[in-house]
PDB file of C-alpha atoms in Angstrom:
ATOM      1  CA  ALA A   1       0.000   0.000   0.000  1.00  0.00           C
ATOM      2  CA  GLN A   2       1.104   3.540  -0.669  1.00  0.00           C
ATOM      3  CA  SER A   3       1.219   6.414   1.786  1.00  0.00           C
ATOM      4  CA  VAL A   4       2.444   9.997   1.902  1.00  0.00           C
ATOM      5  CA  THR A   5       3.713  12.002   4.854  1.00  0.00           C
ATOM      6  CA  GLN A   6       4.193  15.744   4.705  1.00  0.00           C
ATOM      7  CA  LEU A   7       6.364  16.985   7.536  1.00  0.00           C
ATOM      8  CA  GLY A   8       5.053  20.224   8.995  1.00  0.00           C
ATOM      9  CA  SER A   9       1.458  21.290   8.541  1.00  0.00           C
ATOM     10  CA  HIS A  10       2.494  24.959   8.643  1.00  0.00           C
ATOM     11  CA  VAL A  11       5.697  26.520   7.328  1.00  0.00           C
ATOM     12  CA  SER A  12       6.520  30.197   7.552  1.00  0.00           C
ATOM     13  CA  VAL A  13       9.329  31.900   5.614  1.00  0.00           C
ATOM     14  CA  SER A  14      10.402  35.436   4.911  1.00  0.00           C
ATOM     15  CA  GLU A  15      10.081  36.890   1.432  1.00  0.00           C
ATOM     16  CA  GLY A  16      13.269  36.057  -0.481  1.00  0.00           C
ATOM     17  CA  ALA A  17      14.144  33.086   1.726  1.00  0.00           C
ATOM     18  CA  LEU A  18      14.447  29.466   0.657  1.00  0.00           C
ATOM     19  CA  VAL A  19      11.257  27.435   0.619  1.00  0.00           C
ATOM     20  CA  LEU A  20      11.565  23.763   1.610  1.00  0.00           C
ATOM     21  CA  LEU A  21       8.457  21.623   1.948  1.00  0.00           C
ATOM     22  CA  ARG A  22       9.048  18.009   2.902  1.00  0.00           C
ATOM     23  CA  CYS A  23       7.329  14.934   1.518  1.00  0.00           C
ATOM     24  CA  ASN A  24       8.136  11.296   2.224  1.00  0.00           C
ATOM     25  CA  TYR A  25       6.337   8.408   0.613  1.00  0.00           C
ATOM     26  CA  SER A  26       5.914   4.697   1.028  1.00  0.00           C
ATOM     27  CA  SER A  27       5.375   2.457  -1.952  1.00  0.00           C
ATOM     28  CA  SER A  28       6.059  -1.172  -2.763  1.00  0.00           C
ATOM     29  CA  VAL A  29       6.295  -0.414  -6.476  1.00  0.00           C
ATOM     30  CA  PRO A  30       8.021   2.419  -8.354  1.00  0.00           C
ATOM     31  CA  PRO A  31       6.013   5.534  -7.522  1.00  0.00           C
ATOM     32  CA  TYR A  32       4.846   8.453  -9.541  1.00  0.00           C
ATOM     33  CA  LEU A  33       4.985  11.589  -7.407  1.00  0.00           C
ATOM     34  CA  PHE A  34       3.127  14.875  -7.616  1.00  0.00           C
ATOM     35  CA  TRP A  35       3.051  18.276  -5.961  1.00  0.00           C
ATOM     36  CA  TYR A  36      -0.131  20.330  -6.198  1.00  0.00           C
ATOM     37  CA  VAL A  37      -0.791  23.861  -4.990  1.00  0.00           C
ATOM     38  CA  GLN A  38      -4.053  25.317  -3.741  1.00  0.00           C
ATOM     39  CA  TYR A  39      -4.420  29.082  -3.559  1.00  0.00           C
ATOM     40  CA  PRO A  40      -7.084  30.465  -1.210  1.00  0.00           C
ATOM     41  CA  ASN A  41     -10.624  29.633  -2.267  1.00  0.00           C
ATOM     42  CA  GLN A  42      -9.494  27.787  -5.390  1.00  0.00           C
ATOM     43  CA  GLY A  43      -9.143  24.239  -6.589  1.00  0.00           C
ATOM     44  CA  LEU A  44      -5.808  22.437  -6.752  1.00  0.00           C
ATOM     45  CA  GLN A  45      -3.431  22.747  -9.670  1.00  0.00           C
ATOM     46  CA  LEU A  46      -0.353  20.777 -10.593  1.00  0.00           C
ATOM     47  CA  LEU A  47       3.028  22.274  -9.692  1.00  0.00           C
ATOM     48  CA  LEU A  48       5.191  19.419 -10.939  1.00  0.00           C
ATOM     49  CA  LYS A  49       5.398  15.664 -11.176  1.00  0.00           C
ATOM     50  CA  TYR A  50       7.959  12.883 -11.340  1.00  0.00           C
ATOM     51  CA  THR A  51       7.218   9.900 -13.539  1.00  0.00           C
ATOM     52  CA  THR A  52      10.488   8.477 -14.872  1.00  0.00           C
ATOM     53  CA  GLY A  53      13.854   9.773 -15.981  1.00  0.00           C
ATOM     54  CA  ALA A  54      15.545  12.794 -14.469  1.00  0.00           C
ATOM     55  CA  THR A  55      15.113  12.854 -10.728  1.00  0.00           C
ATOM     56  CA  LEU A  56      15.234  16.656 -10.475  1.00  0.00           C
ATOM     57  CA  VAL A  57      11.926  17.953 -11.719  1.00  0.00           C
ATOM     58  CA  LYS A  58      11.185  21.579 -12.489  1.00  0.00           C
ATOM     59  CA  GLY A  59       7.707  22.987 -12.206  1.00  0.00           C
ATOM     60  CA  ILE A  60       5.806  26.210 -12.518  1.00  0.00           C
ATOM     61  CA  ASN A  61       6.583  29.431 -10.635  1.00  0.00           C
ATOM     62  CA  GLY A  62      10.223  28.493  -9.978  1.00  0.00           C
ATOM     63  CA  PHE A  63       9.531  25.399  -7.892  1.00  0.00           C
ATOM     64  CA  GLU A  64      11.465  22.166  -8.223  1.00  0.00           C
ATOM     65  CA  ALA A  65      11.572  18.809  -6.467  1.00  0.00           C
ATOM     66  CA  GLU A  66      14.043  15.968  -6.343  1.00  0.00           C
ATOM     67  CA  PHE A  67      13.085  12.320  -6.243  1.00  0.00           C
ATOM     68  CA  LYS A  68      15.413  10.452  -3.881  1.00  0.00           C
ATOM     69  CA  LYS A  69      14.622   6.761  -3.929  1.00  0.00           C
ATOM     70  CA  SER A  70      17.087   5.891  -1.164  1.00  0.00           C
ATOM     71  CA  GLU A  71      15.423   8.393   1.162  1.00  0.00           C
ATOM     72  CA  THR A  72      11.870   7.797  -0.156  1.00  0.00           C
ATOM     73  CA  SER A  73      11.545  11.553  -0.411  1.00  0.00           C
ATOM     74  CA  PHE A  74      10.240  14.125  -2.876  1.00  0.00           C
ATOM     75  CA  HIS A  75      10.879  17.485  -1.211  1.00  0.00           C
ATOM     76  CA  LEU A  76       9.712  20.700  -2.848  1.00  0.00           C
ATOM     77  CA  THR A  77      12.021  23.712  -2.990  1.00  0.00           C
ATOM     78  CA  LYS A  78      12.127  27.245  -4.302  1.00  0.00           C
ATOM     79  CA  PRO A  79      15.260  29.393  -3.911  1.00  0.00           C
ATOM     80  CA  SER A  80      13.487  32.659  -3.140  1.00  0.00           C
ATOM     81  CA  ALA A  81       9.972  32.918  -1.736  1.00  0.00           C
ATOM     82  CA  HIS A  82       7.523  35.449  -3.080  1.00  0.00           C
ATOM     83  CA  MET A  83       4.415  36.737  -1.351  1.00  0.00           C
ATOM     84  CA  SER A  84       2.320  35.114  -4.060  1.00  0.00           C
ATOM     85  CA  ASP A  85       3.633  31.676  -3.006  1.00  0.00           C
ATOM     86  CA  ALA A  86       1.444  31.723   0.100  1.00  0.00           C
ATOM     87  CA  ALA A  87      -0.843  28.726  -0.394  1.00  0.00           C
ATOM     88  CA  GLU A  88      -1.518  25.131   0.631  1.00  0.00           C
ATOM     89  CA  TYR A  89       0.783  22.533  -0.920  1.00  0.00           C
ATOM     90  CA  PHE A  90      -0.086  18.877  -1.326  1.00  0.00           C
ATOM     91  CA  CYS A  91       2.172  15.941  -2.118  1.00  0.00           C
ATOM     92  CA  ALA A  92       0.617  12.854  -3.710  1.00  0.00           C
ATOM     93  CA  VAL A  93       1.708   9.435  -4.941  1.00  0.00           C
ATOM     94  CA  SER A  94       0.294   7.230  -7.645  1.00  0.00           C
ATOM     95  CA  ALA A  95       1.304   3.613  -7.883  1.00  0.00           C
ATOM     96  CA  GLY A  96       0.040   0.136  -8.445  1.00  0.00           C
ATOM     97  CA  ASN A  97      -2.743  -0.710 -10.854  1.00  0.00           C
ATOM     98  CA  ASN A  98      -5.440   1.741  -9.854  1.00  0.00           C
ATOM     99  CA  ARG A  99      -6.056   5.270 -10.968  1.00  0.00           C
ATOM    100  CA  LYS A 100      -6.206   6.871  -7.542  1.00  0.00           C
ATOM    101  CA  LEU A 101      -3.815   9.346  -5.964  1.00  0.00           C
ATOM    102  CA  ILE A 102      -2.798   8.973  -2.331  1.00  0.00           C
ATOM    103  CA  TRP A 103      -2.585  12.428  -0.778  1.00  0.00           C
ATOM    104  CA  GLY A 104      -0.594  13.950   2.021  1.00  0.00           C
ATOM    105  CA  LEU A 105      -2.401  16.159   4.516  1.00  0.00           C
ATOM    106  CA  GLY A 106      -0.943  19.333   3.076  1.00  0.00           C
ATOM    107  CA  THR A 107       1.449  22.053   4.211  1.00  0.00           C
ATOM    108  CA  SER A 108       0.284  25.629   4.554  1.00  0.00           C
ATOM    109  CA  LEU A 109       3.010  28.040   3.464  1.00  0.00           C
ATOM    110  CA  ALA A 110       3.006  31.583   4.830  1.00  0.00           C
ATOM    111  CA  VAL A 111       5.362  34.198   3.371  1.00  0.00           C
ATOM    112  CA  ASN A 112       6.189  37.151   5.599  1.00  0.00           C
ATOM    113  CA  PRO A 113       7.268  40.530   4.234  1.00  0.00           C
TER     114      PRO A 113
ATOM    115  CA  ASN B   1     -12.046  25.684 -22.813  1.00  0.00           C
ATOM    116  CA  ALA B   2     -13.576  25.787 -19.311  1.00  0.00           C
ATOM    117  CA  GLY B   3     -11.754  22.737 -17.866  1.00  0.00           C
ATOM    118  CA  VAL B   4     -13.686  21.342 -14.890  1.00  0.00           C
ATOM    119  CA  THR B   5     -16.810  23.177 -13.799  1.00  0.00           C
ATOM    120  CA  GLN B   6     -18.843  22.613 -10.644  1.00  0.00           C
ATOM    121  CA  THR B   7     -22.263  23.824  -9.583  1.00  0.00           C
ATOM    122  CA  PRO B   8     -23.287  25.250  -7.236  1.00  0.00           C
ATOM    123  CA  LYS B   9     -20.405  27.215  -5.706  1.00  0.00           C
ATOM    124  CA  PHE B  10     -22.108  27.530  -2.325  1.00  0.00           C
ATOM    125  CA  GLN B  11     -24.985  25.678  -0.693  1.00  0.00           C
ATOM    126  CA  VAL B  12     -26.612  25.626   2.725  1.00  0.00           C
ATOM    127  CA  LEU B  13     -28.803  22.655   3.615  1.00  0.00           C
ATOM    128  CA  LYS B  14     -30.782  21.600   6.629  1.00  0.00           C
ATOM    129  CA  THR B  15     -30.196  18.188   8.133  1.00  0.00           C
ATOM    130  CA  GLY B  16     -32.105  15.567   6.170  1.00  0.00           C
ATOM    131  CA  GLN B  17     -32.370  17.533   2.943  1.00  0.00           C
ATOM    132  CA  SER B  18     -31.007  16.119  -0.284  1.00  0.00           C
ATOM    133  CA  MET B  19     -29.021  17.705  -3.073  1.00  0.00           C
ATOM    134  CA  THR B  20     -26.908  16.900  -6.111  1.00  0.00           C
ATOM    135  CA  LEU B  21     -23.554  18.453  -6.874  1.00  0.00           C
ATOM    136  CA  GLN B  22     -22.855  18.715 -10.572  1.00  0.00           C
ATOM    137  CA  CYS B  23     -19.493  18.378 -12.295  1.00  0.00           C
ATOM    138  CA  ALA B  24     -18.588  18.570 -15.958  1.00  0.00           C
ATOM    139  CA  GLN B  25     -15.297  18.492 -17.861  1.00  0.00           C
ATOM    140  CA  ASP B  26     -14.561  19.433 -21.442  1.00  0.00           C
ATOM    141  CA  MET B  27     -11.125  17.801 -21.794  1.00  0.00           C
ATOM    142  CA  ASN B  28     -12.410  14.419 -23.030  1.00  0.00           C
ATOM    143  CA  HIS B  29     -10.971  12.768 -19.926  1.00  0.00           C
ATOM    144  CA  ASN B  30     -11.772   9.179 -19.084  1.00  0.00           C
ATOM    145  CA  SER B  31     -11.572   9.368 -15.294  1.00  0.00           C
ATOM    146  CA  MET B  32     -13.411  11.600 -12.858  1.00  0.00           C
ATOM    147  CA  TYR B  33     -13.217  11.960  -9.084  1.00  0.00           C
ATOM    148  CA  TRP B  34     -15.092  13.446  -6.151  1.00  0.00           C
ATOM    149  CA  TYR B  35     -13.138  14.587  -3.103  1.00  0.00           C
ATOM    150  CA  ARG B  36     -14.004  16.333   0.110  1.00  0.00           C
ATOM    151  CA  GLN B  37     -11.599  18.672   1.887  1.00  0.00           C
ATOM    152  CA  ASP B  38     -11.792  19.302   5.609  1.00  0.00           C
ATOM    153  CA  PRO B  39      -9.357  21.278   7.789  1.00  0.00           C
ATOM    154  CA  GLY B  40      -6.417  19.154   8.877  1.00  0.00           C
ATOM    155  CA  MET B  41      -7.611  16.117   6.930  1.00  0.00           C
ATOM    156  CA  GLY B  42      -6.337  16.887   3.473  1.00  0.00           C
ATOM    157  CA  LEU B  43      -8.227  15.538   0.483  1.00  0.00           C
ATOM    158  CA  ARG B  44     -10.302  12.409   0.879  1.00  0.00           C
ATOM    159  CA  LEU B  45     -11.661  10.499  -2.090  1.00  0.00           C
ATOM    160  CA  ILE B  46     -15.405   9.880  -1.950  1.00  0.00           C
ATOM    161  CA  TYR B  47     -16.044   8.118  -5.269  1.00  0.00           C
ATOM    162  CA  TYR B  48     -14.334   7.877  -8.601  1.00  0.00           C
ATOM    163  CA  SER B  49     -15.151   6.785 -12.104  1.00  0.00           C
ATOM    164  CA  ALA B  50     -12.266   5.221 -13.970  1.00  0.00           C
ATOM    165  CA  SER B  51     -14.172   5.337 -17.244  1.00  0.00           C
ATOM    166  CA  GLU B  52     -17.634   6.038 -18.565  1.00  0.00           C
ATOM    167  CA  GLY B  53     -20.056   3.490 -17.166  1.00  0.00           C
ATOM    168  CA  THR B  54     -18.030   2.569 -14.096  1.00  0.00           C
ATOM    169  CA  THR B  55     -17.944   3.956 -10.557  1.00  0.00           C
ATOM    170  CA  ASP B  56     -16.051   2.824  -7.477  1.00  0.00           C
ATOM    171  CA  LYS B  57     -16.000   3.723  -3.822  1.00  0.00           C
ATOM    172  CA  GLY B  58     -13.164   5.740  -2.438  1.00  0.00           C
ATOM    173  CA  GLU B  59     -12.077   6.316   1.117  1.00  0.00           C
ATOM    174  CA  VAL B  60     -15.268   7.921   2.512  1.00  0.00           C
ATOM    175  CA  PRO B  61     -18.314   6.864   0.424  1.00  0.00           C
ATOM    176  CA  ASN B  62     -20.918   6.533   3.177  1.00  0.00           C
ATOM    177  CA  GLY B  63     -23.825   8.950   2.777  1.00  0.00           C
ATOM    178  CA  TYR B  64     -23.082   9.660  -0.884  1.00  0.00           C
ATOM    179  CA  ASN B  65     -24.065   8.312  -4.276  1.00  0.00           C
ATOM    180  CA  VAL B  66     -22.670   9.127  -7.698  1.00  0.00           C
ATOM    181  CA  SER B  67     -23.714   8.949 -11.304  1.00  0.00           C
ATOM    182  CA  ARG B  68     -21.434   9.043 -14.328  1.00  0.00           C
ATOM    183  CA  LEU B  69     -24.053  10.452 -16.653  1.00  0.00           C
ATOM    184  CA  ASN B  70     -21.812  10.417 -19.720  1.00  0.00           C
ATOM    185  CA  LYS B  71     -18.133  10.965 -20.414  1.00  0.00           C
ATOM    186  CA  ARG B  72     -18.379  14.664 -19.521  1.00  0.00           C
ATOM    187  CA  GLU B  73     -20.511  14.626 -16.387  1.00  0.00           C
ATOM    188  CA  PHE B  74     -20.136  13.090 -12.935  1.00  0.00           C
ATOM    189  CA  SER B  75     -22.621  14.027 -10.223  1.00  0.00           C
ATOM    190  CA  LEU B  76     -22.515  13.521  -6.463  1.00  0.00           C
ATOM    191  CA  ARG B  77     -25.740  13.112  -4.495  1.00  0.00           C
ATOM    192  CA  LEU B  78     -26.376  13.521  -0.801  1.00  0.00           C
ATOM    193  CA  GLU B  79     -29.622  11.702  -0.064  1.00  0.00           C
ATOM    194  CA  SER B  80     -30.069  12.861   3.529  1.00  0.00           C
ATOM    195  CA  ALA B  81     -27.551  15.502   4.489  1.00  0.00           C
ATOM    196  CA  ALA B  82     -25.877  15.433   7.902  1.00  0.00           C
ATOM    197  CA  PRO B  83     -23.790  18.112   9.650  1.00  0.00           C
ATOM    198  CA  SER B  84     -20.753  15.814   9.259  1.00  0.00           C
ATOM    199  CA  GLN B  85     -21.031  16.386   5.522  1.00  0.00           C
ATOM    200  CA  THR B  86     -20.256  20.076   5.907  1.00  0.00           C
ATOM    201  CA  SER B  87     -17.158  20.399   3.751  1.00  0.00           C
ATOM    202  CA  VAL B  88     -15.678  21.715   0.541  1.00  0.00           C
ATOM    203  CA  TYR B  89     -16.246  19.314  -2.336  1.00  0.00           C
ATOM    204  CA  PHE B  90     -13.953  19.110  -5.339  1.00  0.00           C
ATOM    205  CA  CYS B  91     -14.445  17.344  -8.610  1.00  0.00           C
ATOM    206  CA  ALA B  92     -11.416  16.381 -10.678  1.00  0.00           C
ATOM    207  CA  SER B  93     -10.727  14.660 -13.957  1.00  0.00           C
ATOM    208  CA  SER B  94      -7.776  12.994 -15.653  1.00  0.00           C
ATOM    209  CA  ASP B  95      -7.016  10.851 -18.658  1.00  0.00           C
ATOM    210  CA  GLY B  96      -6.805   7.936 -16.261  1.00  0.00           C
ATOM    211  CA  GLN B  97      -3.202   6.847 -16.517  1.00  0.00           C
ATOM    212  CA  LEU B  98      -1.065   6.647 -13.382  1.00  0.00           C
ATOM    213  CA  THR B  99       1.173   9.473 -14.559  1.00  0.00           C
ATOM    214  CA  ASP B 100      -1.644  11.785 -15.585  1.00  0.00           C
ATOM    215  CA  THR B 101      -2.388  15.087 -13.962  1.00  0.00           C
ATOM    216  CA  GLN B 102      -5.702  15.501 -12.209  1.00  0.00           C
ATOM    217  CA  TYR B 103      -7.478  18.737 -13.079  1.00  0.00           C
ATOM    218  CA  PHE B 104      -9.660  20.227 -10.381  1.00  0.00           C
ATOM    219  CA  GLY B 105     -12.805  22.287 -10.394  1.00  0.00           C
ATOM    220  CA  PRO B 106     -13.218  25.390  -8.204  1.00  0.00           C
ATOM    221  CA  GLY B 107     -15.111  23.527  -5.476  1.00  0.00           C
ATOM    222  CA  THR B 108     -18.502  23.650  -3.779  1.00  0.00           C
ATOM    223  CA  ARG B 109     -18.739  24.915  -0.199  1.00  0.00           C
ATOM    224  CA  LEU B 110     -21.519  22.988   1.524  1.00  0.00           C
ATOM    225  CA  THR B 111     -22.850  23.750   4.979  1.00  0.00           C
ATOM    226  CA  VAL B 112     -25.350  21.421   6.629  1.00  0.00           C
ATOM    227  CA  LEU B 113     -27.182  22.927   9.594  1.00  0.00           C
TER     228      LEU B 113
END
């Protein structure tokens, strides 16, 4: 069975500081990994995803994530936070032979001026 | 190209009332999903439809029914609403492969009094 753990339900950074949101997964088969973002009062949208190939994945708005199989991690980073990055971020894993995503509980990112 | 649309955006019900949440997608996707989002609990899958003509239970199906009306439309029905069903409901769609992105609607905020 697959599972996702997001470390830290709330993260606060200063504008211009590094953003690091942590995601660890559990999967008995090679996983496909996703990060989604939810801005206030909106639906979720895809930031980036890892399927196969290069383990460093670049997404929208300057975000990137690195798949580390040995650490079962897929942490999300951005070198310099912007006020507009304030949102809820969800990590998800897809694996096995069904079409469902397994979701983490989310991390709320606050960006302080 | 509207993507995924949901109606209504807001709804207030009294305990015991029924209602249907509507969802439609114009991306010719095979799979559609209904989630609920509650504070601190992330996204929980209620029902999904892997393809037209099929529906399956997700993590929290009790108290809900669904209908995949055609390839475009997937509705969620609450037969007898309960306060525990107060939540934000999201519909999503994807092409159905494990690596595919799920596209989300804007959500329906439901309050059951």
